[in-house]
């Protein structure tokens, strides 16, 4: 077997291990999301932080402000950066949706 073939075999094995480990990590993060509310939580030597993960709800915004009537808010997609020039942060929150809880372990 050539060196390249061994490297490729090892690479394939590592990718498979990464996939298995990523699935396990997703399950662990799901358990942490279920176990903790938002905030920081000390567990022994670890601090688990559950953070909000807001995302802009483009569908709700475009329903309220259609491109035909408000072209200044759009480029080929909603220009969320430009909206900050037209709306106060509190108004933009109307079009944010909450994503999955963000997990940070340090």
PDB file of N, CA and C in Angstrom:
ATOM      1  N   UNK A   1       0.854  -1.183   0.000  1.00  0.00           N
ATOM      2  CA  UNK A   1       0.000   0.000   0.000  1.00  0.00           C
ATOM      3  C   UNK A   1       0.892   1.237   0.000  1.00  0.00           C
ATOM      4  N   UNK A   2       0.542   2.201  -0.835  1.00  0.00           N
ATOM      5  CA  UNK A   2       1.347   3.416  -0.938  1.00  0.00           C
ATOM      6  C   UNK A   2       1.101   4.328   0.257  1.00  0.00           C
ATOM      7  N   UNK A   3       2.044   5.260   0.459  1.00  0.00           N
ATOM      8  CA  UNK A   3       1.893   6.241   1.544  1.00  0.00           C
ATOM      9  C   UNK A   3       0.627   7.079   1.351  1.00  0.00           C
ATOM     10  N   UNK A   4       0.371   7.466   0.118  1.00  0.00           N
ATOM     11  CA  UNK A   4      -0.815   8.277  -0.162  1.00  0.00           C
ATOM     12  C   UNK A   4      -2.077   7.503   0.192  1.00  0.00           C
ATOM     13  N   UNK A   5      -2.128   6.240  -0.140  1.00  0.00           N
ATOM     14  CA  UNK A   5      -3.305   5.414   0.170  1.00  0.00           C
ATOM     15  C   UNK A   5      -3.505   5.331   1.680  1.00  0.00           C
ATOM     16  N   UNK A   6      -2.423   5.159   2.441  1.00  0.00           N
ATOM     17  CA  UNK A   6      -2.534   5.108   3.909  1.00  0.00           C
ATOM     18  C   UNK A   6      -3.050   6.444   4.451  1.00  0.00           C
ATOM     19  N   UNK A   7      -2.542   7.538   3.884  1.00  0.00           N
ATOM     20  CA  UNK A   7      -3.000   8.864   4.315  1.00  0.00           C
ATOM     21  C   UNK A   7      -4.489   9.033   4.010  1.00  0.00           C
ATOM     22  N   UNK A   8      -4.900   8.610   2.820  1.00  0.00           N
ATOM     23  CA  UNK A   8      -6.310   8.723   2.453  1.00  0.00           C
ATOM     24  C   UNK A   8      -7.190   7.847   3.337  1.00  0.00           C
ATOM     25  N   UNK A   9      -6.735   6.642   3.636  1.00  0.00           N
ATOM     26  CA  UNK A   9      -7.491   5.764   4.538  1.00  0.00           C
ATOM     27  C   UNK A   9      -7.615   6.389   5.928  1.00  0.00           C
ATOM     28  N   UNK A  10      -6.517   6.954   6.410  1.00  0.00           N
ATOM     29  CA  UNK A  10      -6.532   7.598   7.730  1.00  0.00           C
ATOM     30  C   UNK A  10      -7.468   8.802   7.722  1.00  0.00           C
ATOM     31  N   UNK A  11      -7.417   9.554   6.629  1.00  0.00           N
ATOM     32  CA  UNK A  11      -8.311  10.713   6.505  1.00  0.00           C
ATOM     33  C   UNK A  11      -9.766  10.275   6.559  1.00  0.00           C
ATOM     34  N   UNK A  12     -10.103   9.228   5.840  1.00  0.00           N
ATOM     35  CA  UNK A  12     -11.479   8.715   5.838  1.00  0.00           C
ATOM     36  C   UNK A  12     -11.890   8.256   7.236  1.00  0.00           C
ATOM     37  N   UNK A  13     -10.981   7.591   7.935  1.00  0.00           N
ATOM     38  CA  UNK A  13     -11.279   7.129   9.295  1.00  0.00           C
ATOM     39  C   UNK A  13     -11.503   8.311  10.239  1.00  0.00           C
ATOM     40  N   UNK A  14     -10.676   9.331  10.106  1.00  0.00           N
ATOM     41  CA  UNK A  14     -10.822  10.528  10.949  1.00  0.00           C
ATOM     42  C   UNK A  14     -12.153  11.212  10.662  1.00  0.00           C
ATOM     43  N   UNK A  15     -12.505  11.356   9.379  1.00  0.00           N
ATOM     44  CA  UNK A  15     -13.786  11.990   9.024  1.00  0.00           C
ATOM     45  C   UNK A  15     -14.957  11.225   9.643  1.00  0.00           C
ATOM     46  N   UNK A  16     -14.880   9.915   9.609  1.00  0.00           N
ATOM     47  CA  UNK A  16     -15.943   9.098  10.202  1.00  0.00           C
ATOM     48  C   UNK A  16     -16.018   9.325  11.713  1.00  0.00           C
ATOM     49  N   UNK A  17     -14.853   9.378  12.371  1.00  0.00           N
ATOM     50  CA  UNK A  17     -14.829   9.637  13.814  1.00  0.00           C
ATOM     51  C   UNK A  17     -15.390  11.027  14.122  1.00  0.00           C
ATOM     52  N   UNK A  18     -15.033  11.995  13.305  1.00  0.00           N
ATOM     53  CA  UNK A  18     -15.537  13.361  13.503  1.00  0.00           C
ATOM     54  C   UNK A  18     -17.060  13.378  13.399  1.00  0.00           C
ATOM     55  N   UNK A  19     -17.610  12.683  12.413  1.00  0.00           N
ATOM     56  CA  UNK A  19     -19.068  12.635  12.262  1.00  0.00           C
ATOM     57  C   UNK A  19     -19.728  12.037  13.502  1.00  0.00           C
ATOM     58  N   UNK A  20     -19.177  10.938  14.002  1.00  0.00           N
ATOM     59  CA  UNK A  20     -19.724  10.287  15.201  1.00  0.00           C
ATOM     60  C   UNK A  20     -19.608  11.221  16.402  1.00  0.00           C
ATOM     61  N   UNK A  21     -18.447  11.844  16.566  1.00  0.00           N
ATOM     62  CA  UNK A  21     -18.243  12.755  17.696  1.00  0.00           C
ATOM     63  C   UNK A  21     -19.137  13.990  17.593  1.00  0.00           C
ATOM     64  N   UNK A  22     -19.333  14.517  16.389  1.00  0.00           N
ATOM     65  CA  UNK A  22     -20.232  15.664  16.213  1.00  0.00           C
ATOM     66  C   UNK A  22     -21.670  15.307  16.576  1.00  0.00           C
ATOM     67  N   UNK A  23     -22.096  14.102  16.230  1.00  0.00           N
ATOM     68  CA  UNK A  23     -23.438  13.656  16.618  1.00  0.00           C
ATOM     69  C   UNK A  23     -23.552  13.573  18.137  1.00  0.00           C
ATOM     70  N   UNK A  24     -22.526  13.043  18.786  1.00  0.00           N
ATOM     71  CA  UNK A  24     -22.531  12.956  20.248  1.00  0.00           C
ATOM     72  C   UNK A  24     -22.518  14.350  20.872  1.00  0.00           C
ATOM     73  N   UNK A  25     -21.718  15.252  20.314  1.00  0.00           N
ATOM     74  CA  UNK A  25     -21.662  16.624  20.816  1.00  0.00           C
ATOM     75  C   UNK A  25     -23.023  17.308  20.680  1.00  0.00           C
ATOM     76  N   UNK A  26     -23.715  17.085  19.565  1.00  0.00           N
ATOM     77  CA  UNK A  26     -25.058  17.644  19.384  1.00  0.00           C
ATOM     78  C   UNK A  26     -26.012  17.128  20.457  1.00  0.00           C
ATOM     79  N   UNK A  27     -25.938  15.842  20.777  1.00  0.00           N
ATOM     80  CA  UNK A  27     -26.793  15.271  21.822  1.00  0.00           C
ATOM     81  C   UNK A  27     -26.478  15.879  23.182  1.00  0.00           C
ATOM     82  N   UNK A  28     -25.202  16.066  23.473  1.00  0.00           N
ATOM     83  CA  UNK A  28     -24.795  16.675  24.745  1.00  0.00           C
ATOM     84  C   UNK A  28     -25.297  18.113  24.817  1.00  0.00           C
ATOM     85  N   UNK A  29     -25.124  18.869  23.743  1.00  0.00           N
ATOM     86  CA  UNK A  29     -25.603  20.252  23.730  1.00  0.00           C
ATOM     87  C   UNK A  29     -27.119  20.312  23.897  1.00  0.00           C
ATOM     88  N   UNK A  30     -27.842  19.367  23.289  1.00  0.00           N
ATOM     89  CA  UNK A  30     -29.295  19.309  23.476  1.00  0.00           C
ATOM     90  C   UNK A  30     -29.638  19.075  24.943  1.00  0.00           C
ATOM     91  N   UNK A  31     -28.896  18.179  25.604  1.00  0.00           N
ATOM     92  CA  UNK A  31     -29.133  17.920  27.028  1.00  0.00           C
ATOM     93  C   UNK A  31     -28.854  19.163  27.864  1.00  0.00           C
ATOM     94  N   UNK A  32     -27.792  19.887  27.533  1.00  0.00           N
ATOM     95  CA  UNK A  32     -27.473  21.111  28.272  1.00  0.00           C
ATOM     96  C   UNK A  32     -28.552  22.169  28.060  1.00  0.00           C
ATOM     97  N   UNK A  33     -29.064  22.285  26.825  1.00  0.00           N
ATOM     98  CA  UNK A  33     -30.144  23.245  26.557  1.00  0.00           C
ATOM     99  C   UNK A  33     -31.387  22.913  27.375  1.00  0.00           C
ATOM    100  N   UNK A  34     -31.671  21.619  27.506  1.00  0.00           N
ATOM    101  CA  UNK A  34     -32.837  21.187  28.274  1.00  0.00           C
ATOM    102  C   UNK A  34     -32.617  21.353  29.772  1.00  0.00           C
ATOM    103  N   UNK A  35     -31.385  21.240  30.226  1.00  0.00           N
ATOM    104  CA  UNK A  35     -31.080  21.261  31.663  1.00  0.00           C
ATOM    105  C   UNK A  35     -30.973  22.662  32.236  1.00  0.00           C
ATOM    106  N   UNK A  36     -30.599  23.628  31.417  1.00  0.00           N
ATOM    107  CA  UNK A  36     -30.332  24.976  31.915  1.00  0.00           C
ATOM    108  C   UNK A  36     -31.176  26.009  31.189  1.00  0.00           C
ATOM    109  N   UNK A  37     -31.520  27.059  31.932  1.00  0.00           N
ATOM    110  CA  UNK A  37     -32.155  28.223  31.330  1.00  0.00           C
ATOM    111  C   UNK A  37     -31.044  29.174  30.888  1.00  0.00           C
ATOM    112  N   UNK A  38     -31.413  30.286  30.292  1.00  0.00           N
ATOM    113  CA  UNK A  38     -30.431  31.263  29.848  1.00  0.00           C
ATOM    114  C   UNK A  38     -29.603  31.760  31.028  1.00  0.00           C
ATOM    115  N   UNK A  39     -28.322  31.996  30.780  1.00  0.00           N
ATOM    116  CA  UNK A  39     -27.419  32.505  31.799  1.00  0.00           C
ATOM    117  C   UNK A  39     -26.208  31.605  31.943  1.00  0.00           C
ATOM    118  N   UNK A  40     -25.370  31.908  32.950  1.00  0.00           N
ATOM    119  CA  UNK A  40     -24.152  31.133  33.215  1.00  0.00           C
ATOM    120  C   UNK A  40     -24.389  30.247  34.421  1.00  0.00           C
ATOM    121  N   UNK A  41     -23.890  29.022  34.334  1.00  0.00           N
ATOM    122  CA  UNK A  41     -24.124  28.028  35.375  1.00  0.00           C
ATOM    123  C   UNK A  41     -22.812  27.309  35.668  1.00  0.00           C
ATOM    124  N   UNK A  42     -22.375  27.353  36.922  1.00  0.00           N
ATOM    125  CA  UNK A  42     -21.118  26.715  37.320  1.00  0.00           C
ATOM    126  C   UNK A  42     -21.388  25.252  37.639  1.00  0.00           C
ATOM    127  N   UNK A  43     -20.601  24.394  37.072  1.00  0.00           N
ATOM    128  CA  UNK A  43     -20.648  22.953  37.336  1.00  0.00           C
ATOM    129  C   UNK A  43     -19.219  22.479  37.530  1.00  0.00           C
ATOM    130  N   UNK A  44     -18.783  22.362  38.780  1.00  0.00           N
ATOM    131  CA  UNK A  44     -17.411  21.950  39.048  1.00  0.00           C
ATOM    132  C   UNK A  44     -16.435  22.931  38.439  1.00  0.00           C
ATOM    133  N   UNK A  45     -15.547  22.423  37.597  1.00  0.00           N
ATOM    134  CA  UNK A  45     -14.542  23.262  36.942  1.00  0.00           C
ATOM    135  C   UNK A  45     -15.069  23.945  35.679  1.00  0.00           C
ATOM    136  N   UNK A  46     -16.319  23.702  35.335  1.00  0.00           N
ATOM    137  CA  UNK A  46     -16.879  24.225  34.090  1.00  0.00           C
ATOM    138  C   UNK A  46     -17.871  25.350  34.367  1.00  0.00           C
ATOM    139  N   UNK A  47     -18.000  26.222  33.397  1.00  0.00           N
ATOM    140  CA  UNK A  47     -19.073  27.212  33.391  1.00  0.00           C
ATOM    141  C   UNK A  47     -19.839  26.996  32.083  1.00  0.00           C
ATOM    142  N   UNK A  48     -21.112  26.663  32.210  1.00  0.00           N
ATOM    143  CA  UNK A  48     -21.966  26.461  31.045  1.00  0.00           C
ATOM    144  C   UNK A  48     -22.780  27.732  30.849  1.00  0.00           C
ATOM    145  N   UNK A  49     -22.651  28.350  29.693  1.00  0.00           N
ATOM    146  CA  UNK A  49     -23.412  29.561  29.381  1.00  0.00           C
ATOM    147  C   UNK A  49     -24.444  29.228  28.315  1.00  0.00           C
ATOM    148  N   UNK A  50     -25.691  29.507  28.633  1.00  0.00           N
ATOM    149  CA  UNK A  50     -26.774  29.338  27.672  1.00  0.00           C
ATOM    150  C   UNK A  50     -27.157  30.743  27.225  1.00  0.00           C
ATOM    151  N   UNK A  51     -26.983  31.006  25.937  1.00  0.00           N
ATOM    152  CA  UNK A  51     -27.163  32.357  25.404  1.00  0.00           C
ATOM    153  C   UNK A  51     -28.306  32.395  24.398  1.00  0.00           C
ATOM    154  N   UNK A  52     -28.895  33.547  24.272  1.00  0.00           N
ATOM    155  CA  UNK A  52     -29.931  33.747  23.255  1.00  0.00           C
ATOM    156  C   UNK A  52     -29.275  33.740  21.876  1.00  0.00           C
ATOM    157  N   UNK A  53     -30.062  33.409  20.879  1.00  0.00           N
ATOM    158  CA  UNK A  53     -29.553  33.296  19.516  1.00  0.00           C
ATOM    159  C   UNK A  53     -30.563  33.920  18.545  1.00  0.00           C
ATOM    160  N   UNK A  54     -30.795  35.251  18.665  1.00  0.00           N
ATOM    161  CA  UNK A  54     -31.818  35.874  17.815  1.00  0.00           C
ATOM    162  C   UNK A  54     -31.387  35.943  16.353  1.00  0.00           C
ATOM    163  N   UNK A  55     -32.372  35.770  15.486  1.00  0.00           N
ATOM    164  CA  UNK A  55     -32.148  35.888  14.046  1.00  0.00           C
ATOM    165  C   UNK A  55     -33.238  36.776  13.456  1.00  0.00           C
ATOM    166  N   UNK A  56     -32.903  37.485  12.415  1.00  0.00           N
ATOM    167  CA  UNK A  56     -33.865  38.367  11.753  1.00  0.00           C
ATOM    168  C   UNK A  56     -34.875  37.526  10.988  1.00  0.00           C
ATOM    169  N   UNK A  57     -36.164  37.785  11.205  1.00  0.00           N
ATOM    170  CA  UNK A  57     -37.233  37.055  10.534  1.00  0.00           C
ATOM    171  C   UNK A  57     -37.604  37.802   9.250  1.00  0.00           C
ATOM    172  N   UNK A  58     -36.928  37.462   8.172  1.00  0.00           N
ATOM    173  CA  UNK A  58     -37.101  38.141   6.891  1.00  0.00           C
ATOM    174  C   UNK A  58     -38.531  38.005   6.372  1.00  0.00           C
ATOM    175  N   UNK A  59     -39.135  36.841   6.549  1.00  0.00           N
ATOM    176  CA  UNK A  59     -40.493  36.630   6.041  1.00  0.00           C
ATOM    177  C   UNK A  59     -41.484  37.585   6.703  1.00  0.00           C
ATOM    178  N   UNK A  60     -41.394  37.755   8.009  1.00  0.00           N
ATOM    179  CA  UNK A  60     -42.303  38.664   8.718  1.00  0.00           C
ATOM    180  C   UNK A  60     -42.061  40.111   8.294  1.00  0.00           C
ATOM    181  N   UNK A  61     -40.795  40.465   8.128  1.00  0.00           N
ATOM    182  CA  UNK A  61     -40.481  41.839   7.722  1.00  0.00           C
ATOM    183  C   UNK A  61     -41.018  42.138   6.325  1.00  0.00           C
ATOM    184  N   UNK A  62     -40.771  41.234   5.369  1.00  0.00           N
ATOM    185  CA  UNK A  62     -41.210  41.489   3.994  1.00  0.00           C
ATOM    186  C   UNK A  62     -42.731  41.522   3.890  1.00  0.00           C
ATOM    187  N   UNK A  63     -43.423  40.822   4.782  1.00  0.00           N
ATOM    188  CA  UNK A  63     -44.886  40.899   4.804  1.00  0.00           C
ATOM    189  C   UNK A  63     -45.333  42.297   5.251  1.00  0.00           C
ATOM    190  N   UNK A  64     -44.658  42.856   6.227  1.00  0.00           N
ATOM    191  CA  UNK A  64     -45.002  44.189   6.727  1.00  0.00           C
ATOM    192  C   UNK A  64     -44.517  45.305   5.801  1.00  0.00           C
ATOM    193  N   UNK A  65     -43.389  45.081   5.147  1.00  0.00           N
ATOM    194  CA  UNK A  65     -42.785  46.101   4.287  1.00  0.00           C
ATOM    195  C   UNK A  65     -42.428  45.477   2.936  1.00  0.00           C
ATOM    196  N   UNK A  66     -43.426  45.299   2.050  1.00  0.00           N
ATOM    197  CA  UNK A  66     -43.155  44.649   0.763  1.00  0.00           C
ATOM    198  C   UNK A  66     -42.196  45.472  -0.097  1.00  0.00           C
ATOM    199  N   UNK A  67     -41.398  44.772  -0.867  1.00  0.00           N
ATOM    200  CA  UNK A  67     -40.371  45.406  -1.688  1.00  0.00           C
ATOM    201  C   UNK A  67     -40.976  46.405  -2.673  1.00  0.00           C
ATOM    202  N   UNK A  68     -42.195  46.151  -3.138  1.00  0.00           N
ATOM    203  CA  UNK A  68     -42.824  47.050  -4.111  1.00  0.00           C
ATOM    204  C   UNK A  68     -43.066  48.437  -3.519  1.00  0.00           C
ATOM    205  N   UNK A  69     -43.358  48.508  -2.229  1.00  0.00           N
ATOM    206  CA  UNK A  69     -43.655  49.791  -1.589  1.00  0.00           C
ATOM    207  C   UNK A  69     -42.447  50.389  -0.881  1.00  0.00           C
ATOM    208  N   UNK A  70     -41.484  49.549  -0.522  1.00  0.00           N
ATOM    209  CA  UNK A  70     -40.325  50.012   0.249  1.00  0.00           C
ATOM    210  C   UNK A  70     -39.020  49.519  -0.372  1.00  0.00           C
ATOM    211  N   UNK A  71     -38.745  49.867  -1.617  1.00  0.00           N
ATOM    212  CA  UNK A  71     -37.535  49.352  -2.267  1.00  0.00           C
ATOM    213  C   UNK A  71     -36.249  49.817  -1.589  1.00  0.00           C
ATOM    214  N   UNK A  72     -36.292  50.928  -0.845  1.00  0.00           N
ATOM    215  CA  UNK A  72     -35.084  51.426  -0.186  1.00  0.00           C
ATOM    216  C   UNK A  72     -34.579  50.466   0.895  1.00  0.00           C
ATOM    217  N   UNK A  73     -35.423  49.553   1.348  1.00  0.00           N
ATOM    218  CA  UNK A  73     -35.018  48.598   2.383  1.00  0.00           C
ATOM    219  C   UNK A  73     -34.397  47.335   1.796  1.00  0.00           C
ATOM    220  N   UNK A  74     -34.363  47.217   0.481  1.00  0.00           N
ATOM    221  CA  UNK A  74     -33.999  45.954  -0.148  1.00  0.00           C
ATOM    222  C   UNK A  74     -32.822  46.092  -1.096  1.00  0.00           C
ATOM    223  N   UNK A  75     -32.118  45.010  -1.233  1.00  0.00           N
ATOM    224  CA  UNK A  75     -31.253  44.728  -2.358  1.00  0.00           C
ATOM    225  C   UNK A  75     -31.771  43.379  -2.834  1.00  0.00           C
ATOM    226  N   UNK A  76     -31.052  42.562  -3.570  1.00  0.00           N
ATOM    227  CA  UNK A  76     -31.661  41.296  -3.985  1.00  0.00           C
ATOM    228  C   UNK A  76     -32.256  40.487  -2.819  1.00  0.00           C
ATOM    229  N   UNK A  77     -31.765  40.763  -1.615  1.00  0.00           N
ATOM    230  CA  UNK A  77     -32.342  40.187  -0.396  1.00  0.00           C
ATOM    231  C   UNK A  77     -32.558  41.353   0.567  1.00  0.00           C
ATOM    232  N   UNK A  78     -33.231  41.108   1.672  1.00  0.00           N
ATOM    233  CA  UNK A  78     -33.427  42.177   2.658  1.00  0.00           C
ATOM    234  C   UNK A  78     -32.062  42.653   3.138  1.00  0.00           C
ATOM    235  N   UNK A  79     -31.829  43.943   3.101  1.00  0.00           N
ATOM    236  CA  UNK A  79     -30.560  44.531   3.541  1.00  0.00           C
ATOM    237  C   UNK A  79     -30.660  44.841   5.034  1.00  0.00           C
ATOM    238  N   UNK A  80     -30.383  43.832   5.863  1.00  0.00           N
ATOM    239  CA  UNK A  80     -30.539  43.999   7.312  1.00  0.00           C
ATOM    240  C   UNK A  80     -29.602  45.066   7.863  1.00  0.00           C
ATOM    241  N   UNK A  81     -28.466  45.278   7.241  1.00  0.00           N
ATOM    242  CA  UNK A  81     -27.555  46.332   7.703  1.00  0.00           C
ATOM    243  C   UNK A  81     -28.171  47.712   7.460  1.00  0.00           C
ATOM    244  N   UNK A  82     -28.814  47.904   6.309  1.00  0.00           N
ATOM    245  CA  UNK A  82     -29.426  49.197   5.998  1.00  0.00           C
ATOM    246  C   UNK A  82     -30.630  49.481   6.890  1.00  0.00           C
ATOM    247  N   UNK A  83     -31.302  48.441   7.344  1.00  0.00           N
ATOM    248  CA  UNK A  83     -32.475  48.647   8.200  1.00  0.00           C
ATOM    249  C   UNK A  83     -32.114  49.390   9.473  1.00  0.00           C
ATOM    250  N   UNK A  84     -30.891  49.217   9.927  1.00  0.00           N
ATOM    251  CA  UNK A  84     -30.447  49.904  11.147  1.00  0.00           C
ATOM    252  C   UNK A  84     -30.461  51.420  10.964  1.00  0.00           C
ATOM    253  N   UNK A  85     -30.396  51.873   9.707  1.00  0.00           N
ATOM    254  CA  UNK A  85     -30.475  53.307   9.418  1.00  0.00           C
ATOM    255  C   UNK A  85     -31.917  53.816   9.436  1.00  0.00           C
ATOM    256  N   UNK A  86     -32.881  52.910   9.312  1.00  0.00           N
ATOM    257  CA  UNK A  86     -34.285  53.309   9.202  1.00  0.00           C
ATOM    258  C   UNK A  86     -35.124  52.964  10.433  1.00  0.00           C
ATOM    259  N   UNK A  87     -34.652  51.993  11.231  1.00  0.00           N
ATOM    260  CA  UNK A  87     -35.431  51.525  12.375  1.00  0.00           C
ATOM    261  C   UNK A  87     -34.595  51.578  13.643  1.00  0.00           C
ATOM    262  N   UNK A  88     -35.253  51.845  14.736  1.00  0.00           N
ATOM    263  CA  UNK A  88     -34.599  51.761  16.044  1.00  0.00           C
ATOM    264  C   UNK A  88     -34.417  50.285  16.390  1.00  0.00           C
ATOM    265  N   UNK A  89     -33.389  49.948  17.185  1.00  0.00           N
ATOM    266  CA  UNK A  89     -33.179  48.546  17.563  1.00  0.00           C
ATOM    267  C   UNK A  89     -34.426  47.901  18.173  1.00  0.00           C
ATOM    268  N   UNK A  90     -35.176  48.657  18.971  1.00  0.00           N
ATOM    269  CA  UNK A  90     -36.377  48.093  19.594  1.00  0.00           C
ATOM    270  C   UNK A  90     -37.418  47.715  18.538  1.00  0.00           C
ATOM    271  N   UNK A  91     -37.497  48.476  17.453  1.00  0.00           N
ATOM    272  CA  UNK A  91     -38.434  48.152  16.377  1.00  0.00           C
ATOM    273  C   UNK A  91     -37.974  46.937  15.581  1.00  0.00           C
ATOM    274  N   UNK A  92     -36.675  46.790  15.392  1.00  0.00           N
ATOM    275  CA  UNK A  92     -36.157  45.634  14.649  1.00  0.00           C
ATOM    276  C   UNK A  92     -36.423  44.327  15.378  1.00  0.00           C
ATOM    277  N   UNK A  93     -36.543  44.390  16.699  1.00  0.00           N
ATOM    278  CA  UNK A  93     -36.795  43.163  17.472  1.00  0.00           C
ATOM    279  C   UNK A  93     -38.105  42.500  17.072  1.00  0.00           C
ATOM    280  N   UNK A  94     -39.039  43.266  16.505  1.00  0.00           N
ATOM    281  CA  UNK A  94     -40.314  42.690  16.063  1.00  0.00           C
ATOM    282  C   UNK A  94     -40.103  41.615  15.004  1.00  0.00           C
ATOM    283  N   UNK A  95     -39.012  41.730  14.267  1.00  0.00           N
ATOM    284  CA  UNK A  95     -38.764  40.794  13.174  1.00  0.00           C
ATOM    285  C   UNK A  95     -37.659  39.801  13.499  1.00  0.00           C
ATOM    286  N   UNK A  96     -37.274  39.715  14.752  1.00  0.00           N
ATOM    287  CA  UNK A  96     -36.297  38.701  15.142  1.00  0.00           C
ATOM    288  C   UNK A  96     -37.042  37.482  15.659  1.00  0.00           C
ATOM    289  N   UNK A  97     -36.486  36.333  15.353  1.00  0.00           N
ATOM    290  CA  UNK A  97     -37.016  35.097  15.909  1.00  0.00           C
ATOM    291  C   UNK A  97     -35.913  34.462  16.734  1.00  0.00           C
ATOM    292  N   UNK A  98     -36.300  33.752  17.746  1.00  0.00           N
ATOM    293  CA  UNK A  98     -35.330  33.139  18.648  1.00  0.00           C
ATOM    294  C   UNK A  98     -34.861  31.822  18.048  1.00  0.00           C
ATOM    295  N   UNK A  99     -33.551  31.693  17.890  1.00  0.00           N
ATOM    296  CA  UNK A  99     -32.981  30.440  17.429  1.00  0.00           C
ATOM    297  C   UNK A  99     -32.788  29.495  18.604  1.00  0.00           C
ATOM    298  N   UNK A 100     -32.126  28.402  18.351  1.00  0.00           N
ATOM    299  CA  UNK A 100     -31.826  27.453  19.420  1.00  0.00           C
ATOM    300  C   UNK A 100     -30.908  28.120  20.437  1.00  0.00           C
ATOM    301  N   UNK A 101     -31.033  27.718  21.685  1.00  0.00           N
ATOM    302  CA  UNK A 101     -30.150  28.245  22.722  1.00  0.00           C
ATOM    303  C   UNK A 101     -28.705  27.974  22.325  1.00  0.00           C
ATOM    304  N   UNK A 102     -27.843  28.961  22.526  1.00  0.00           N
ATOM    305  CA  UNK A 102     -26.430  28.836  22.197  1.00  0.00           C
ATOM    306  C   UNK A 102     -25.706  28.269  23.414  1.00  0.00           C
ATOM    307  N   UNK A 103     -24.886  27.266  23.224  1.00  0.00           N
ATOM    308  CA  UNK A 103     -24.151  26.627  24.310  1.00  0.00           C
ATOM    309  C   UNK A 103     -22.685  27.025  24.223  1.00  0.00           C
ATOM    310  N   UNK A 104     -22.121  27.525  25.349  1.00  0.00           N
ATOM    311  CA  UNK A 104     -20.700  27.842  25.437  1.00  0.00           C
ATOM    312  C   UNK A 104     -20.177  27.171  26.696  1.00  0.00           C
ATOM    313  N   UNK A 105     -19.178  26.338  26.566  1.00  0.00           N
ATOM    314  CA  UNK A 105     -18.556  25.670  27.708  1.00  0.00           C
ATOM    315  C   UNK A 105     -17.112  26.125  27.763  1.00  0.00           C
ATOM    316  N   UNK A 106     -16.691  26.688  28.922  1.00  0.00           N
ATOM    317  CA  UNK A 106     -15.304  27.151  29.030  1.00  0.00           C
ATOM    318  C   UNK A 106     -14.629  26.512  30.223  1.00  0.00           C
TER     319      UNK A 106
END
